[in-house]
Tab-separated table of C-alpha atoms and ligand atoms in Angstrom:
chain	number	residue	atom	x	y	z
A	1	UNK	CA	0.011	0.038	0.111
A	2	UNK	CA	1.903	3.214	-1.230
A	3	UNK	CA	0.375	6.883	0.248
A	4	UNK	CA	2.646	8.905	-0.666
A	5	UNK	CA	-0.062	10.744	-2.995
A	6	UNK	CA	-2.518	11.074	-0.536
A	7	UNK	CA	0.169	12.287	2.143
A	8	UNK	CA	1.553	14.611	-0.078
A	9	UNK	CA	-1.406	16.405	-0.907
A	10	UNK	CA	-2.659	16.245	2.736
A	11	UNK	CA	0.529	18.046	4.234
A	12	UNK	CA	0.394	20.481	1.198
A	13	UNK	CA	-3.451	21.144	2.327
A	14	UNK	CA	-2.337	21.622	6.224
A	15	UNK	CA	-0.033	23.846	4.789
A	16	UNK	CA	0.088	27.127	6.194
A	17	UNK	CA	2.106	30.389	5.865
A	18	UNK	CA	2.735	33.677	8.582
A	19	UNK	CA	5.269	35.985	6.619
A	20	UNK	CA	8.721	34.361	5.646
A	21	UNK	CA	7.577	31.550	7.906
A	22	UNK	CA	5.827	28.245	7.092
A	23	UNK	CA	4.524	25.309	9.145
A	24	UNK	CA	1.829	22.040	8.657
A	25	UNK	CA	-0.981	22.165	11.036
A	26	UNK	CA	-1.975	18.752	12.347
A	27	UNK	CA	-6.064	19.223	11.453
A	28	UNK	CA	-6.993	22.284	9.534
A	29	UNK	CA	-10.577	21.961	11.587
A	30	UNK	CA	-9.276	20.501	15.122
A	31	UNK	CA	-5.927	21.667	15.492
A	32	UNK	CA	-5.406	24.665	12.991
A	33	UNK	CA	-1.726	25.466	14.842
A	34	UNK	CA	1.653	24.516	14.911
A	35	UNK	CA	2.134	21.900	17.874
A	36	UNK	CA	6.145	20.539	18.381
A	37	UNK	CA	6.016	17.059	18.215
A	38	UNK	CA	3.880	17.206	15.757
A	39	UNK	CA	5.674	19.698	13.674
A	40	UNK	CA	9.092	17.022	14.038
A	41	UNK	CA	6.783	14.460	12.699
A	42	UNK	CA	5.631	16.729	9.874
A	43	UNK	CA	9.430	17.570	8.745
A	44	UNK	CA	10.161	13.575	8.620
A	45	UNK	CA	7.432	13.075	6.592
A	46	UNK	CA	8.515	16.163	4.766
A	47	UNK	CA	11.823	15.041	3.834
A	48	UNK	CA	10.792	12.618	1.604
A	49	UNK	CA	9.115	14.628	-0.534
A	50	UNK	CA	10.885	18.309	0.008
A	51	UNK	CA	13.941	18.945	1.811
A	52	UNK	CA	13.520	22.658	1.654
A	53	UNK	CA	10.132	22.195	3.349
A	54	UNK	CA	11.401	19.837	5.873
A	55	UNK	CA	13.789	22.581	6.926
A	56	UNK	CA	10.921	25.494	6.780
A	57	UNK	CA	9.034	23.301	9.210
A	58	UNK	CA	12.115	22.818	11.663
A	59	UNK	CA	12.596	27.121	11.651
A	60	UNK	CA	9.117	28.256	12.431
A	61	UNK	CA	8.961	25.782	14.916
A	62	UNK	CA	12.400	26.935	16.810
A	63	UNK	CA	11.333	30.513	15.720
A	64	UNK	CA	9.409	31.336	19.327
A	65	UNK	CA	11.861	29.743	21.459
A	66	UNK	CA	11.844	31.414	24.878
A	67	UNK	CA	14.318	33.112	26.583
A	68	UNK	CA	15.227	30.041	28.424
A	69	UNK	CA	15.577	27.828	25.913
A	70	UNK	CA	12.223	26.254	25.919
A	71	UNK	CA	10.330	25.713	22.840
A	72	UNK	CA	6.302	25.730	23.619
A	73	UNK	CA	4.479	22.798	22.525
A	74	UNK	CA	1.881	25.405	20.249
A	75	UNK	CA	2.652	28.676	18.321
A	76	UNK	CA	-0.732	29.931	17.312
A	77	UNK	CA	0.859	32.153	14.652
A	78	UNK	CA	-2.861	33.448	13.853
A	79	UNK	CA	-5.824	34.302	16.013
A	80	UNK	CA	-8.643	32.084	15.046
A	81	UNK	CA	-11.792	33.163	17.418
A	82	UNK	CA	-13.969	29.737	16.359
A	83	UNK	CA	-11.075	27.585	18.559
A	84	UNK	CA	-11.467	25.569	21.358
A	85	UNK	CA	-7.961	26.217	21.897
A	86	UNK	CA	-7.787	30.450	22.433
A	87	UNK	CA	-10.112	29.793	25.681
A	88	UNK	CA	-7.056	28.123	27.254
A	89	UNK	CA	-5.100	30.803	29.056
A	90	UNK	CA	-1.188	29.802	29.376
A	91	UNK	CA	-0.069	32.796	30.674
A	92	UNK	CA	1.462	34.208	27.436
A	93	UNK	CA	0.071	35.717	23.979
A	94	UNK	CA	0.974	33.408	20.565
A	95	UNK	CA	2.410	30.537	22.416
A	96	UNK	CA	1.919	27.834	25.266
A	97	UNK	CA	3.880	28.271	27.877
A	98	UNK	CA	4.823	23.959	28.063
A	99	UNK	CA	6.749	21.812	25.986
A	100	UNK	CA	6.343	18.858	24.005
A	101	UNK	CA	8.419	15.429	23.820
A	102	UNK	CA	11.756	16.509	22.511
A	103	UNK	CA	12.031	14.760	19.177
A	104	UNK	CA	13.659	18.276	17.024
A	105	UNK	CA	17.280	16.980	16.816
A	106	UNK	CA	15.777	13.671	15.746
A	107	UNK	CA	13.748	14.812	12.766
A	108	UNK	CA	17.066	17.543	11.873
A	109	UNK	CA	19.327	14.632	11.603
A	110	UNK	CA	16.430	13.086	9.446
A	111	UNK	CA	16.914	16.122	7.087
A	112	UNK	CA	20.833	16.399	7.160
A	113	UNK	CA	20.920	12.459	6.176
A	114	UNK	CA	19.299	13.377	2.987
A	115	UNK	CA	21.223	16.496	1.767
A	116	UNK	CA	24.229	16.806	4.504
A	117	UNK	CA	23.516	20.618	4.294
A	118	UNK	CA	25.607	21.641	7.050
A	119	UNK	CA	24.608	25.203	6.793
A	120	UNK	CA	21.105	23.982	8.060
A	121	UNK	CA	22.626	22.090	10.506
A	122	UNK	CA	24.725	25.293	11.832
A	123	UNK	CA	21.708	27.298	11.761
A	124	UNK	CA	19.612	25.613	13.909
A	125	UNK	CA	22.315	24.150	16.294
A	126	UNK	CA	22.355	27.077	18.529
A	127	UNK	CA	18.332	26.141	18.972
A	128	UNK	CA	18.985	22.629	19.456
A	129	UNK	CA	21.497	23.049	22.085
A	130	UNK	CA	19.509	25.954	23.816
A	131	UNK	CA	16.699	23.892	24.104
A	132	UNK	CA	18.297	20.426	25.535
A	133	UNK	CA	20.542	22.356	27.741
A	134	UNK	CA	17.059	23.771	29.185
A	135	UNK	CA	15.660	20.833	29.956
A	136	UNK	CA	18.780	18.967	31.283
A	137	UNK	CA	18.809	21.958	33.672
A	138	UNK	CA	15.533	23.129	34.610
A	139	UNK	CA	13.591	19.971	34.260
A	140	UNK	CA	15.620	18.145	37.169
A	141	UNK	CA	15.806	19.571	40.216
A	142	UNK	CA	16.626	16.473	42.999
A	143	UNK	CA	19.297	15.869	40.378
A	144	UNK	CA	18.192	12.220	39.593
A	145	UNK	CA	18.932	12.415	36.050
A	146	UNK	CA	15.749	12.015	34.755
A	147	UNK	CA	13.219	14.875	33.150
A	148	UNK	CA	10.243	15.692	34.786
A	149	UNK	CA	7.042	17.097	32.783
A	150	UNK	CA	4.819	19.690	34.711
A	151	UNK	CA	1.475	18.856	32.552
A	152	UNK	CA	0.131	15.607	31.033
A	153	UNK	CA	0.110	17.678	27.452
A	154	UNK	CA	4.007	17.881	28.004
A	155	UNK	CA	3.841	14.168	27.478
A	156	UNK	CA	1.940	14.537	24.092
A	157	UNK	CA	-0.408	12.350	25.552
A	158	UNK	CA	-3.021	14.623	27.197
A	159	UNK	CA	-5.611	11.939	29.465
A	160	UNK	CA	-2.906	9.063	29.245
A	161	UNK	CA	-4.095	6.231	32.550
A	162	UNK	CA	-0.416	6.918	33.340
A	163	UNK	CA	-1.428	10.764	34.848
A	164	UNK	CA	-4.192	9.319	36.438
A	165	UNK	CA	-2.577	8.565	39.931
A	166	UNK	CA	-0.609	12.075	40.343
A	167	UNK	CA	-3.358	13.786	39.308
A	168	UNK	CA	-5.727	12.071	42.375
A	169	UNK	CA	-8.273	11.327	39.598
A	170	UNK	CA	-9.683	7.527	39.223
A	171	UNK	CA	-9.397	5.163	36.140
A	172	UNK	CA	-13.176	5.611	35.458
A	173	UNK	CA	-12.728	9.768	35.215
A	174	UNK	CA	-14.800	11.181	32.541
A	175	UNK	CA	-12.791	13.460	29.888
A	176	UNK	CA	-14.326	16.614	31.196
A	177	UNK	CA	-13.105	15.933	34.586
A	178	UNK	CA	-9.586	15.310	33.123
A	179	UNK	CA	-9.766	18.455	31.065
A	180	UNK	CA	-10.527	20.588	34.203
A	181	UNK	CA	-7.942	18.936	36.122
A	182	UNK	CA	-5.507	19.827	33.506
A	183	UNK	CA	-6.544	23.425	33.066
A	184	UNK	CA	-6.209	23.767	37.385
A	185	UNK	CA	-3.051	22.652	36.484
A	186	UNK	CA	-1.863	25.380	34.100
A	187	UNK	CA	-3.567	28.156	36.078
A	188	UNK	CA	-1.101	26.735	39.233
A	189	UNK	CA	1.671	27.270	37.136
A	190	UNK	CA	0.990	30.472	35.933
A	191	UNK	CA	0.006	31.586	39.434
A	192	UNK	CA	3.812	30.510	40.831
A	193	UNK	CA	4.758	32.228	37.349
A	194	UNK	CA	6.150	28.804	36.002
A	195	UNK	CA	8.718	28.240	38.686
A	196	UNK	CA	9.694	24.897	37.567
A	197	UNK	CA	11.449	23.462	40.790
A	198	UNK	CA	8.110	24.530	42.693
A	199	UNK	CA	5.695	23.702	40.103
A	200	UNK	CA	6.826	19.773	40.449
A	201	UNK	CA	7.569	19.792	43.992
A	202	UNK	CA	4.127	20.854	44.866
A	203	UNK	CA	1.686	20.517	41.870
A	204	UNK	CA	2.578	17.638	39.090
A	205	UNK	CA	5.984	16.005	38.567
A	206	UNK	CA	5.965	13.139	36.346
A	207	UNK	CA	9.244	11.702	35.245
A	208	UNK	CA	7.701	9.656	32.144
A	209	UNK	CA	9.245	6.469	29.961
A	210	UNK	CA	8.913	7.888	26.709
A	211	UNK	CA	9.520	11.687	27.801
A	212	UNK	CA	12.882	10.539	29.176
A	213	UNK	CA	13.310	7.987	26.033
A	214	UNK	CA	12.922	10.431	23.274
A	215	UNK	CA	15.450	12.540	25.486
A	216	UNK	CA	18.278	9.797	25.050
A	217	UNK	CA	17.657	9.576	21.705
A	218	UNK	CA	17.231	13.207	21.399
A	219	UNK	CA	20.718	13.554	22.919
A	220	UNK	CA	22.409	11.305	21.309
A	221	UNK	CA	21.752	12.493	17.964
A	222	UNK	CA	22.740	15.820	19.173
A	223	UNK	CA	25.645	15.011	19.817
A	224	UNK	CA	25.979	13.173	16.767
A	225	UNK	CA	25.154	16.616	15.145
A	226	UNK	CA	27.903	18.326	17.606
A	227	UNK	CA	30.597	16.066	16.519
A	228	UNK	CA	29.513	16.988	12.863
A	229	UNK	CA	29.846	20.760	13.468
A	230	UNK	CA	33.218	20.269	15.057
A	231	UNK	CA	32.579	20.852	18.948
A	232	UNK	CA	33.750	17.990	20.445
A	233	UNK	CA	33.265	18.911	23.751
A	234	UNK	CA	29.364	19.503	23.708
A	235	UNK	CA	29.639	16.129	21.620
A	236	UNK	CA	31.099	14.184	24.872
A	237	UNK	CA	28.567	16.121	27.293
A	238	UNK	CA	25.931	15.625	25.075
A	239	UNK	CA	26.622	11.981	25.118
A	240	UNK	CA	27.335	11.529	28.597
A	241	UNK	CA	24.106	13.151	29.524
A	242	UNK	CA	21.938	10.656	27.701
A	243	UNK	CA	24.189	7.531	28.870
A	244	UNK	CA	23.133	9.483	32.742
A	245	UNK	CA	19.470	9.443	31.995
A	246	UNK	CA	19.414	5.490	31.231
A	247	UNK	CA	21.671	4.951	33.653
A	248	UNK	CA	18.932	6.858	36.364
A	249	UNK	CA	15.797	5.051	34.196
A	250	UNK	CA	17.441	1.542	35.224
A	251	UNK	CA	17.661	2.561	38.452
A	252	UNK	CA	14.417	4.009	39.383
A	253	UNK	CA	12.242	3.077	36.787
A	254	UNK	CA	12.761	-0.898	36.144
A	255	UNK	CA	11.544	-3.328	37.961
A	256	UNK	CA	10.806	-6.912	36.924
A	257	UNK	CA	11.632	-6.200	32.895
A	258	UNK	CA	9.656	-3.113	32.660
A	259	UNK	CA	10.527	0.716	32.626
A	260	UNK	CA	7.434	2.491	34.710
A	261	UNK	CA	7.165	6.262	34.797
A	262	UNK	CA	7.536	7.609	38.747
A	263	UNK	CA	6.189	10.752	40.117
A	264	UNK	CA	6.840	12.844	43.047
A	265	UNK	CA	9.569	13.611	44.774
A	266	UNK	CA	10.034	9.865	46.196
A	267	UNK	CA	9.770	8.630	42.797
A	268	UNK	CA	6.724	6.313	43.331
A	269	UNK	CA	6.455	4.001	40.272
A	270	UNK	CA	2.500	4.393	38.166
A	271	UNK	CA	2.187	0.687	37.324
A	272	UNK	CA	-0.325	1.142	34.500
A	273	UNK	CA	0.497	-0.620	31.441
A	274	UNK	CA	0.421	1.591	28.414
A	275	UNK	CA	2.278	1.521	24.948
A	276	UNK	CA	5.502	3.699	27.057
A	277	UNK	CA	6.627	0.076	28.396
A	278	UNK	CA	7.955	-0.493	24.968
A	279	UNK	CA	9.704	3.364	24.448
A	280	UNK	CA	13.006	1.823	25.309
A	281	UNK	CA	13.376	-0.116	22.576
A	282	UNK	CA	13.114	3.460	20.529
A	283	UNK	CA	16.596	4.253	22.808
A	284	UNK	CA	17.839	1.228	22.840
A	285	UNK	CA	18.346	1.041	26.468
A	286	UNK	CA	17.095	-2.628	26.961
A	287	UNK	CA	19.742	-5.092	26.354
A	288	UNK	CA	18.901	-8.150	23.900
A	289	UNK	CA	17.233	-10.595	26.241
A	290	UNK	CA	15.486	-7.614	28.259
A	291	UNK	CA	13.586	-6.746	25.170
A	292	UNK	CA	12.950	-10.331	23.688
A	293	UNK	CA	11.081	-10.948	27.513
A	294	UNK	CA	9.188	-7.477	27.239
A	295	UNK	CA	8.021	-8.312	23.666
A	296	UNK	CA	7.300	-12.092	24.076
A	297	UNK	CA	4.907	-11.045	27.675
A	298	UNK	CA	3.684	-7.923	27.027
A	299	UNK	CA	3.537	-6.890	22.874
A	300	UNK	CA	2.325	-10.196	21.417
A	301	UNK	CA	0.023	-11.078	23.929
A	302	UNK	CA	-3.478	-11.039	22.851
A	303	UNK	CA	-5.483	-9.629	25.632
A	304	UNK	CA	-2.707	-7.331	26.528
A	305	UNK	CA	-1.975	-5.298	23.216
A	306	UNK	CA	-2.059	-7.575	20.301
A	307	UNK	CA	-5.210	-6.379	19.423
A	308	UNK	CA	-6.908	-7.121	15.835
A	309	UNK	CA	-5.199	-3.513	14.938
A	310	UNK	CA	-2.592	-2.841	16.791
A	311	UNK	CA	-1.261	-0.824	19.003
A	312	UNK	CA	-3.733	0.248	21.502
A	313	UNK	CA	-1.751	3.004	23.620
A	314	UNK	CA	-3.545	1.227	26.392
A	315	UNK	CA	-3.317	-2.289	27.348
A	316	UNK	CA	-6.293	-4.255	27.312
A	317	UNK	CA	-6.427	-5.509	30.691
A	318	UNK	CA	-6.317	-2.322	32.352
A	319	UNK	CA	-9.181	-1.148	33.805
A	320	UNK	CA	-8.894	2.435	31.886
A	321	UNK	CA	-9.038	0.986	28.786
A	322	UNK	CA	-11.510	2.582	26.262
A	323	UNK	CA	-11.186	1.488	22.953
A	324	UNK	CA	-12.556	5.047	21.983
A	325	UNK	CA	-11.144	7.692	24.433
A	326	UNK	CA	-8.222	9.964	23.398
A	327	UNK	CA	-4.913	8.452	24.736
A	328	UNK	CA	-6.794	5.593	27.243
A	329	UNK	CA	-6.936	2.845	24.142
A	330	UNK	CA	-6.936	3.638	20.417
A	331	UNK	CA	-3.960	3.286	18.339
A	332	UNK	CA	-2.075	6.410	17.533
A	333	UNK	CA	0.710	6.644	14.363
A	334	UNK	CA	2.755	8.186	16.767
A	335	UNK	CA	2.970	5.883	19.209
A	336	UNK	CA	3.065	2.612	16.085
A	337	UNK	CA	5.971	4.876	14.741
A	338	UNK	CA	7.637	4.920	17.815
A	339	UNK	CA	7.310	1.196	18.672
A	340	UNK	CA	7.956	0.566	15.231
A	341	UNK	CA	11.593	2.122	15.429
A	342	UNK	CA	11.720	0.188	18.571
A	343	UNK	CA	10.963	-3.448	17.242
A	344	UNK	CA	13.736	-2.488	14.261
A	345	UNK	CA	16.453	-1.871	16.628
A	346	UNK	CA	16.219	-4.723	17.719
A	347	UNK	CA	15.867	-6.630	14.955
A	348	UNK	CA	11.996	-7.632	15.843
A	349	UNK	CA	11.100	-7.117	12.019
A	350	UNK	CA	8.347	-9.412	11.778
A	351	UNK	CA	6.333	-7.981	14.982
A	352	UNK	CA	7.337	-4.578	13.152
A	353	UNK	CA	5.556	-5.255	10.180
A	354	UNK	CA	2.766	-6.145	11.440
A	355	UNK	CA	2.662	-2.558	13.206
A	356	UNK	CA	3.014	-1.362	9.734
A	357	UNK	CA	0.478	-3.263	8.433
A	358	UNK	CA	-1.859	-2.547	10.827
A	359	UNK	CA	-1.078	1.200	10.803
A	360	UNK	CA	-1.562	1.193	6.924
A	361	UNK	CA	-4.918	-0.922	6.922
A	362	UNK	CA	-6.139	1.689	9.346
A	363	UNK	CA	-5.545	3.990	6.981
A	364	UNK	CA	-6.989	2.150	3.882
A	365	UNK	CA	-9.985	1.476	6.063
A	366	UNK	CA	-10.774	5.073	7.496
A	367	UNK	CA	-8.575	7.394	6.273
A	368	UNK	CA	-6.382	9.519	8.013
A	369	UNK	CA	-8.289	10.481	11.729
A	370	UNK	CA	-6.543	11.686	14.668
A	371	UNK	CA	-6.343	8.008	16.137
A	372	UNK	CA	-8.418	4.212	15.437
A	373	UNK	CA	-10.362	1.820	17.310
A	374	UNK	CA	-7.429	-1.179	18.183
A	375	UNK	CA	-10.397	-3.919	18.181
A	376	UNK	CA	-12.244	-2.631	14.863
A	377	UNK	CA	-9.665	-0.021	13.002
A	378	UNK	CA	-12.242	2.552	13.341
A	379	UNK	CA	-11.261	6.135	12.558
A	380	UNK	CA	-11.933	8.441	15.712
A	381	UNK	CA	-11.224	12.522	16.595
A	382	UNK	CA	-9.980	14.929	13.756
A	383	UNK	CA	-10.197	14.396	9.944
A	384	UNK	CA	-7.397	15.269	7.773
A	385	UNK	CA	-5.158	14.366	10.334
A	386	UNK	CA	-0.943	14.486	9.118
A	387	UNK	CA	-0.190	11.516	11.375
A	388	UNK	CA	-0.787	9.322	9.008
A	389	UNK	CA	1.977	10.289	7.490
A	390	UNK	CA	4.515	8.133	9.183
A	391	UNK	CA	3.664	5.279	7.706
A	392	UNK	CA	6.097	6.762	4.709
A	393	UNK	CA	9.220	6.713	7.448
A	394	UNK	CA	8.280	2.766	8.255
A	395	UNK	CA	11.155	1.734	6.835
B	1	GLC	C1	-3.626	16.410	20.667
B	1	GLC	C2	-2.567	15.216	21.592
B	1	GLC	C3	-1.034	15.719	21.042
B	1	GLC	C4	-0.794	16.607	19.692
B	1	GLC	C5	-1.722	17.902	19.734
B	1	GLC	C6	-1.998	18.105	18.401
B	1	GLC	O1	-3.410	17.543	21.889
B	1	GLC	O2	-2.713	14.880	22.301
B	1	GLC	O3	-0.180	14.756	21.010
B	1	GLC	O4	0.237	17.278	19.791
B	1	GLC	O5	-3.099	17.112	19.440
B	1	GLC	O6	-2.464	16.819	17.239
């Protein structure tokens, strides 16, 4: 199944311009702005069609970097009065004030590998350097070598059941209850003027497995970028930081072969099985033996993650599992892509192929939707959603 033409058309339709900037909206009606990890996915997909467009996607994303190095998870670019997102007060005009999984270095490297354009690399290096340094310095107040998020939205998985316990919500909450609670967090963050250490220690502090796994992979890449640009000291610094995070994940998150997200000052494990348990495969931090066990005992088990249309974001065995509810069960193309890449890292090609086929089948049955019911492949949520483009990069 080749979706290249549809993907190319969709990305053109979702393209927006503002002055000299160009970006892609995830979905024109539901998500009419620029989002951080979405733009990284977009850049990866665009790199198959047109490297200039892929570079522009990154350049618009980093153009709104904060003074302290943070890159916000939403850039509004335009004032759209009809959008529900405008109702959220993030305490700032023009952008949000939280971030999202740090996929930028990865996306930049995908582009660089295709044309070796060092000027582009040089142009974005300063932004990358400051962003990753910000995460290392500001998101780890206890010096555990693990990054903390201050709102579930920073994980990109807004209402995932991983965050129920830290939020004080029951596994059977309603979406309204969840949104209310997340908005309360934003308000608290604004009130303390985004004093990150205070926010983490008082309101919400999750050291999430995917966020840290993504950070490791991106720091490794950033080290490669630094080396390419002749910054050997930076290169060894970033590599070293990546290693420290891997060790800390092993020390504080690993139990019985599974990496669990942890929260609070005392690093309590959140034992809810979501797709996140497979994200360390993306960062290559499991031994082959550990990886094999994880895949056999969890991924390839029908009643857990091997649903008819993998990959459910939450194990079917969890009481919070709901095949239709946002990040509480449906398959999303981003998590499928991360797990695909992780499986390929370890040579689980048959399992990776099943995820790729399932992703293609869901697109075939339901079109480019935001998410899919993993039991019957039905499309859910936003339409004309760009993440389906990631099937192109399941290689
Ligand atoms: C939803 C998703 C988030 C994504 C955003 C834009 O909020 O949960 O991951 O970045 O939509 O697509």
